[in-house]
PDB file of C-alpha atoms in Angstrom:
ATOM      1  CA  UNK W  20      78.469 116.236 -30.419  1.00 42.00           C
ATOM      2  CA  UNK W  21      80.881 116.547 -27.466  1.00 41.00           C
ATOM      3  CA  UNK W  22      80.702 120.038 -26.055  1.00 39.00           C
ATOM      4  CA  UNK W  23      82.938 119.465 -23.025  1.00 41.00           C
ATOM      5  CA  UNK W  24      85.626 121.858 -24.246  1.00 40.00           C
ATOM      6  CA  UNK W  25      83.099 124.561 -24.890  1.00 42.00           C
ATOM      7  CA  UNK W  26      81.527 123.955 -21.500  1.00 39.00           C
ATOM      8  CA  UNK W  27      84.850 124.827 -19.841  1.00 38.00           C
ATOM      9  CA  UNK W  28      84.370 128.396 -21.005  1.00 40.00           C
ATOM     10  CA  UNK W  29      81.616 128.805 -18.434  1.00 38.00           C
ATOM     11  CA  UNK W  30      84.181 128.942 -15.633  1.00 36.00           C
ATOM     12  CA  UNK W  31      86.086 131.907 -17.079  1.00 36.00           C
ATOM     13  CA  UNK W  32      86.076 134.966 -14.735  1.00 35.00           C
ATOM     14  CA  UNK W  33      85.070 137.353 -17.515  1.00 35.00           C
ATOM     15  CA  UNK W  34      81.971 135.286 -18.193  1.00 34.00           C
ATOM     16  CA  UNK W  35      80.975 135.240 -14.533  1.00 31.00           C
ATOM     17  CA  UNK W  36      80.898 139.017 -14.583  1.00 34.00           C
ATOM     18  CA  UNK W  37      78.352 139.033 -17.393  1.00 37.00           C
ATOM     19  CA  UNK W  38      74.601 138.705 -17.012  1.00 37.00           C
ATOM     20  CA  UNK W  39      73.275 135.683 -18.970  1.00 41.00           C
ATOM     21  CA  UNK W  40      70.016 136.063 -20.880  1.00 40.00           C
ATOM     22  CA  UNK W  41      67.381 133.399 -21.331  1.00 40.00           C
ATOM     23  CA  UNK W  42      67.887 131.156 -24.342  1.00 38.00           C
ATOM     24  CA  UNK W  43      64.664 132.385 -25.920  1.00 38.00           C
ATOM     25  CA  UNK W  44      66.111 135.903 -26.146  1.00 46.00           C
ATOM     26  CA  UNK W  45      68.814 134.857 -28.626  1.00 68.00           C
ATOM     27  CA  UNK W  46      67.156 135.316 -31.992  1.00 87.00           C
ATOM     28  CA  UNK W  47      68.158 133.779 -35.305  1.00 92.00           C
ATOM     29  CA  UNK W  48      70.264 136.287 -37.234  1.00 93.00           C
ATOM     30  CA  UNK W  49      71.847 137.801 -34.122  1.00 93.00           C
ATOM     31  CA  UNK W  50      75.596 138.383 -34.360  1.00 94.00           C
ATOM     32  CA  UNK W  51      77.682 136.791 -31.608  1.00 95.00           C
ATOM     33  CA  UNK W  52      80.974 138.420 -30.628  1.00 95.00           C
ATOM     34  CA  UNK W  53      84.065 136.992 -28.987  1.00 95.00           C
ATOM     35  CA  UNK W  54      85.995 138.260 -25.980  1.00 95.00           C
ATOM     36  CA  UNK W  55      88.240 140.144 -28.423  1.00 95.00           C
ATOM     37  CA  UNK W  56      85.182 142.135 -29.634  1.00 94.00           C
ATOM     38  CA  UNK W  57      85.427 140.533 -33.097  1.00 96.00           C
ATOM     39  CA  UNK W  58      82.372 138.839 -34.589  1.00 96.00           C
ATOM     40  CA  UNK W  59      82.321 135.045 -34.268  1.00 96.00           C
ATOM     41  CA  UNK W  60      79.253 134.492 -36.433  1.00 95.00           C
ATOM     42  CA  UNK W  61      75.478 134.646 -36.545  1.00 95.00           C
ATOM     43  CA  UNK W  62      72.842 132.586 -34.787  1.00 95.00           C
ATOM     44  CA  UNK W  63      71.148 130.109 -37.143  1.00 95.00           C
ATOM     45  CA  UNK W  64      69.130 128.126 -34.594  1.00 94.00           C
ATOM     46  CA  UNK W  65      68.147 128.236 -30.957  1.00 92.00           C
ATOM     47  CA  UNK W  66      66.497 125.163 -29.440  1.00 91.00           C
ATOM     48  CA  UNK W  67      66.618 123.083 -26.285  1.00 90.00           C
ATOM     49  CA  UNK W  68      69.294 125.196 -24.664  1.00 91.00           C
ATOM     50  CA  UNK W  69      71.666 125.069 -27.645  1.00 94.00           C
ATOM     51  CA  UNK W  70      72.425 128.118 -29.763  1.00 94.00           C
ATOM     52  CA  UNK W  71      73.939 127.274 -33.149  1.00 95.00           C
ATOM     53  CA  UNK W  72      76.357 129.907 -34.417  1.00 96.00           C
ATOM     54  CA  UNK W  73      77.535 129.896 -38.041  1.00 96.00           C
ATOM     55  CA  UNK W  74      81.177 131.004 -37.983  1.00 97.00           C
ATOM     56  CA  UNK W  75      81.547 130.738 -41.744  1.00 97.00           C
ATOM     57  CA  UNK W  76      83.565 127.545 -41.277  1.00 97.00           C
ATOM     58  CA  UNK W  77      81.420 125.613 -38.835  1.00 96.00           C
ATOM     59  CA  UNK W  78      77.941 125.650 -37.363  1.00 96.00           C
ATOM     60  CA  UNK W  79      79.027 125.610 -33.736  1.00 96.00           C
ATOM     61  CA  UNK W  80      76.496 124.443 -31.103  1.00 95.00           C
ATOM     62  CA  UNK W  81      77.009 126.582 -27.998  1.00 94.00           C
ATOM     63  CA  UNK W  82      75.207 126.014 -24.699  1.00 93.00           C
ATOM     64  CA  UNK W  83      72.886 129.000 -24.276  1.00 91.00           C
ATOM     65  CA  UNK W  84      74.188 129.729 -20.789  1.00 91.00           C
ATOM     66  CA  UNK W  85      77.608 130.548 -22.261  1.00 92.00           C
ATOM     67  CA  UNK W  86      76.151 133.506 -24.149  1.00 92.00           C
ATOM     68  CA  UNK W  87      75.686 136.789 -22.346  1.00 91.00           C
ATOM     69  CA  UNK W  88      74.883 140.404 -23.107  1.00 89.00           C
ATOM     70  CA  UNK W  89      77.599 142.998 -22.828  1.00 87.00           C
ATOM     71  CA  UNK W  90      77.105 146.597 -23.903  1.00 85.00           C
ATOM     72  CA  UNK W  91      74.193 145.617 -26.123  1.00 85.00           C
ATOM     73  CA  UNK W  92      75.976 142.731 -27.873  1.00 90.00           C
ATOM     74  CA  UNK W  93      75.744 138.981 -27.489  1.00 92.00           C
ATOM     75  CA  UNK W  94      79.141 137.647 -26.452  1.00 93.00           C
ATOM     76  CA  UNK W  95      80.898 134.421 -25.538  1.00 94.00           C
ATOM     77  CA  UNK W  96      84.167 134.195 -23.623  1.00 95.00           C
ATOM     78  CA  UNK W  97      86.220 132.871 -26.544  1.00 96.00           C
ATOM     79  CA  UNK W  98      87.484 134.014 -29.923  1.00 97.00           C
ATOM     80  CA  UNK W  99      86.368 132.869 -33.370  1.00 97.00           C
ATOM     81  CA  UNK W 100      89.714 131.084 -33.776  1.00 97.00           C
ATOM     82  CA  UNK W 101      89.160 129.186 -30.533  1.00 97.00           C
ATOM     83  CA  UNK W 102      85.609 128.173 -31.477  1.00 97.00           C
ATOM     84  CA  UNK W 103      86.715 127.046 -34.955  1.00 97.00           C
ATOM     85  CA  UNK W 104      89.688 125.196 -33.451  1.00 97.00           C
ATOM     86  CA  UNK W 105      87.447 123.283 -31.053  1.00 96.00           C
ATOM     87  CA  UNK W 106      85.066 122.443 -33.875  1.00 97.00           C
ATOM     88  CA  UNK W 107      87.973 121.306 -36.089  1.00 97.00           C
ATOM     89  CA  UNK W 108      88.975 118.826 -33.389  1.00 97.00           C
ATOM     90  CA  UNK W 109      85.424 117.545 -32.966  1.00 95.00           C
ATOM     91  CA  UNK W 110      84.935 117.151 -36.723  1.00 96.00           C
ATOM     92  CA  UNK W 111      88.255 115.320 -37.058  1.00 97.00           C
ATOM     93  CA  UNK W 112      87.290 112.965 -34.230  1.00 96.00           C
ATOM     94  CA  UNK W 113      83.860 112.317 -35.763  1.00 96.00           C
ATOM     95  CA  UNK W 114      85.379 111.682 -39.208  1.00 96.00           C
ATOM     96  CA  UNK W 115      87.920 109.254 -37.743  1.00 97.00           C
ATOM     97  CA  UNK W 116      85.129 107.306 -36.037  1.00 97.00           C
ATOM     98  CA  UNK W 117      83.140 107.280 -39.277  1.00 97.00           C
ATOM     99  CA  UNK W 118      86.091 106.062 -41.336  1.00 97.00           C
ATOM    100  CA  UNK W 119      86.791 103.281 -38.832  1.00 96.00           C
ATOM    101  CA  UNK W 120      83.199 102.068 -39.188  1.00 97.00           C
ATOM    102  CA  UNK W 121      82.910 102.622 -42.950  1.00 97.00           C
ATOM    103  CA  UNK W 122      84.365  99.380 -44.290  1.00 96.00           C
ATOM    104  CA  UNK W 123      83.260  96.831 -46.857  1.00 96.00           C
ATOM    105  CA  UNK W 124      80.612  94.528 -45.436  1.00 97.00           C
ATOM    106  CA  UNK W 125      79.573  96.870 -42.600  1.00 97.00           C
ATOM    107  CA  UNK W 126      75.880  97.019 -41.751  1.00 97.00           C
ATOM    108  CA  UNK W 127      74.372 100.470 -42.351  1.00 98.00           C
ATOM    109  CA  UNK W 128      71.587 101.959 -40.256  1.00 97.00           C
ATOM    110  CA  UNK W 129      69.423 104.855 -41.403  1.00 97.00           C
ATOM    111  CA  UNK W 130      69.152 108.148 -39.549  1.00 96.00           C
ATOM    112  CA  UNK W 131      65.852 106.915 -38.129  1.00 96.00           C
ATOM    113  CA  UNK W 132      67.337 103.670 -36.865  1.00 95.00           C
ATOM    114  CA  UNK W 133      66.410 101.182 -39.594  1.00 97.00           C
ATOM    115  CA  UNK W 134      68.828  98.746 -41.314  1.00 97.00           C
ATOM    116  CA  UNK W 135      69.234  99.761 -44.964  1.00 97.00           C
ATOM    117  CA  UNK W 136      71.895  97.368 -46.238  1.00 97.00           C
ATOM    118  CA  UNK W 137      75.631  96.762 -46.143  1.00 98.00           C
ATOM    119  CA  UNK W 138      78.644  98.503 -47.632  1.00 97.00           C
ATOM    120  CA  UNK W 139      79.349  96.847 -50.972  1.00 96.00           C
ATOM    121  CA  UNK W 140      82.291  98.940 -52.158  1.00 95.00           C
ATOM    122  CA  UNK W 141      84.180 102.203 -51.563  1.00 94.00           C
ATOM    123  CA  UNK W 142      86.175 103.801 -54.362  1.00 92.00           C
ATOM    124  CA  UNK W 143      89.173 106.138 -54.450  1.00 89.00           C
ATOM    125  CA  UNK W 144      86.896 109.153 -54.967  1.00 91.00           C
ATOM    126  CA  UNK W 145      85.070 108.503 -51.674  1.00 92.00           C
ATOM    127  CA  UNK W 146      81.922 107.232 -53.350  1.00 94.00           C
ATOM    128  CA  UNK W 147      80.227 104.407 -51.459  1.00 96.00           C
ATOM    129  CA  UNK W 148      77.700 101.824 -52.607  1.00 96.00           C
ATOM    130  CA  UNK W 149      75.149 100.422 -50.152  1.00 97.00           C
ATOM    131  CA  UNK W 150      73.663  97.108 -51.275  1.00 96.00           C
ATOM    132  CA  UNK W 151      70.439  95.564 -50.049  1.00 96.00           C
ATOM    133  CA  UNK W 152      67.961  92.979 -51.303  1.00 95.00           C
ATOM    134  CA  UNK W 153      66.159  95.834 -53.075  1.00 95.00           C
ATOM    135  CA  UNK W 154      69.218  97.018 -54.998  1.00 96.00           C
ATOM    136  CA  UNK W 155      71.951  99.614 -54.554  1.00 96.00           C
ATOM    137  CA  UNK W 156      72.322 103.278 -53.705  1.00 96.00           C
ATOM    138  CA  UNK W 157      75.490 105.310 -54.233  1.00 95.00           C
ATOM    139  CA  UNK W 158      76.438 108.041 -51.756  1.00 96.00           C
ATOM    140  CA  UNK W 159      79.413 110.176 -50.825  1.00 96.00           C
ATOM    141  CA  UNK W 160      81.551 109.311 -47.796  1.00 96.00           C
ATOM    142  CA  UNK W 161      80.391 112.504 -46.084  1.00 95.00           C
ATOM    143  CA  UNK W 162      76.844 111.099 -46.085  1.00 97.00           C
ATOM    144  CA  UNK W 163      77.862 108.671 -43.327  1.00 97.00           C
ATOM    145  CA  UNK W 164      78.614 108.963 -39.626  1.00 97.00           C
ATOM    146  CA  UNK W 165      79.274 106.715 -36.652  1.00 97.00           C
ATOM    147  CA  UNK W 166      76.942 106.872 -33.672  1.00 93.00           C
ATOM    148  CA  UNK W 167      78.316 106.972 -30.087  1.00 91.00           C
ATOM    149  CA  UNK W 168      78.468 103.168 -30.097  1.00 92.00           C
ATOM    150  CA  UNK W 169      80.511 103.094 -33.306  1.00 93.00           C
ATOM    151  CA  UNK W 170      77.612 101.854 -35.438  1.00 96.00           C
ATOM    152  CA  UNK W 171      77.710 103.051 -39.039  1.00 97.00           C
ATOM    153  CA  UNK W 172      74.741 105.178 -40.051  1.00 97.00           C
ATOM    154  CA  UNK W 173      73.763 107.077 -43.157  1.00 97.00           C
ATOM    155  CA  UNK W 174      72.475 110.609 -42.714  1.00 96.00           C
ATOM    156  CA  UNK W 175      69.165 109.910 -44.436  1.00 97.00           C
ATOM    157  CA  UNK W 176      65.946 108.204 -43.423  1.00 97.00           C
ATOM    158  CA  UNK W 177      65.117 104.664 -44.480  1.00 97.00           C
ATOM    159  CA  UNK W 178      62.405 106.118 -46.738  1.00 97.00           C
ATOM    160  CA  UNK W 179      64.949 108.392 -48.459  1.00 97.00           C
ATOM    161  CA  UNK W 180      67.284 105.453 -49.069  1.00 97.00           C
ATOM    162  CA  UNK W 181      64.457 103.287 -50.399  1.00 96.00           C
ATOM    163  CA  UNK W 182      63.315 106.047 -52.762  1.00 96.00           C
ATOM    164  CA  UNK W 183      66.804 106.303 -54.258  1.00 96.00           C
ATOM    165  CA  UNK W 184      67.616 102.596 -54.452  1.00 96.00           C
ATOM    166  CA  UNK W 185      68.203 101.175 -57.929  1.00 95.00           C
ATOM    167  CA  UNK W 186      67.447  97.559 -58.764  1.00 95.00           C
ATOM    168  CA  UNK W 187      70.365  95.521 -60.083  1.00 92.00           C
ATOM    169  CA  UNK W 188      69.757  92.912 -62.812  1.00 91.00           C
ATOM    170  CA  UNK W 189      70.898  89.433 -61.828  1.00 88.00           C
ATOM    171  CA  UNK W 190      74.536  88.913 -62.733  1.00 87.00           C
ATOM    172  CA  UNK W 191      75.211  92.601 -63.396  1.00 89.00           C
ATOM    173  CA  UNK W 192      78.537  93.997 -62.264  1.00 90.00           C
ATOM    174  CA  UNK W 193      78.251  96.641 -59.543  1.00 90.00           C
ATOM    175  CA  UNK W 194      80.727  99.504 -59.883  1.00 89.00           C
ATOM    176  CA  UNK W 195      80.921 103.149 -58.909  1.00 88.00           C
ATOM    177  CA  UNK W 196      81.445 105.598 -61.797  1.00 87.00           C
ATOM    178  CA  UNK W 197      85.159 105.855 -60.888  1.00 89.00           C
ATOM    179  CA  UNK W 198      85.548 102.084 -60.810  1.00 90.00           C
ATOM    180  CA  UNK W 199      83.810 101.800 -64.174  1.00 88.00           C
ATOM    181  CA  UNK W 200      86.152 104.399 -65.681  1.00 90.00           C
ATOM    182  CA  UNK W 201      89.182 102.631 -64.248  1.00 89.00           C
ATOM    183  CA  UNK W 202      88.036  99.314 -65.647  1.00 85.00           C
ATOM    184  CA  UNK W 203      87.390 100.847 -69.055  1.00 86.00           C
ATOM    185  CA  UNK W 204      90.822 102.475 -69.034  1.00 86.00           C
ATOM    186  CA  UNK W 205      92.380  99.155 -68.077  1.00 78.00           C
ATOM    187  CA  UNK W 206      90.570  97.370 -70.870  1.00 65.00           C
ATOM    188  CA  UNK W 207      91.711  99.988 -73.369  1.00 54.00           C
ATOM    189  CA  UNK W 208      95.292  99.645 -72.134  1.00 54.00           C
ATOM    190  CA  UNK W 209      95.139  95.859 -72.502  1.00 51.00           C
ATOM    191  CA  UNK W 210      93.741  96.230 -76.037  1.00 47.00           C
ATOM    192  CA  UNK W 211      96.463  98.701 -76.992  1.00 46.00           C
ATOM    193  CA  UNK W 212      99.136  96.411 -75.569  1.00 48.00           C
ATOM    194  CA  UNK W 213      97.782  93.454 -77.496  1.00 43.00           C
ATOM    195  CA  UNK W 214      97.745  95.507 -80.712  1.00 43.00           C
ATOM    196  CA  UNK W 215     101.346  96.556 -80.152  1.00 46.00           C
ATOM    197  CA  UNK W 216     102.395  92.936 -79.638  1.00 49.00           C
ATOM    198  CA  UNK W 217     100.605  91.878 -82.836  1.00 47.00           C
ATOM    199  CA  UNK W 218     102.264  94.674 -84.798  1.00 45.00           C
ATOM    200  CA  UNK W 219     105.674  93.728 -83.389  1.00 46.00           C
ATOM    201  CA  UNK W 220     105.194  90.080 -84.333  1.00 48.00           C
ATOM    202  CA  UNK W 221     104.108  90.996 -87.853  1.00 46.00           C
ATOM    203  CA  UNK W 222     107.251  93.064 -88.430  1.00 50.00           C
ATOM    204  CA  UNK W 223     109.603  90.219 -87.532  1.00 51.00           C
TER     205      UNK W 223
END
């Protein structure tokens, strides 16, 4: 995830005046405060120089060197609104890239880099069917992402996809639940229309 906007916070004068702690000192469950003294959220993970802070809206990955101790509290030189705003922009950008890649016929890679099939269909309720030689698996749109190269990937391993793949009998129609309901409703409408026409003809 692009952290360039968050990295700009490191140059703020107020941050320079603080004394950064080592990343290992920031424990899970610690509350992080903003430069307005209001709580931003709590630490949920701390690994490889990235401290993940749950704001209640996002799990924001903050470079550990942006966190510092001030009067016994962990702080970052930003407000909760600023952190959430930056994350909103990053999520919107990631979703736009995903949606550009998530099209019928697109090849899908697993989270561990294996091809798992192609996009067979996408319905109006954001349910997506992946089809492979082994069968189909139905997932929500949010289960997909685009990698930095724009390649479509599903957020599961190839083993997870294989374990949830359903075989399709030869000649069977492949529909999402929403598409099946729409087809059934259309068939019922056609039947009702035909019955009305028959009744009209009989009354003449």
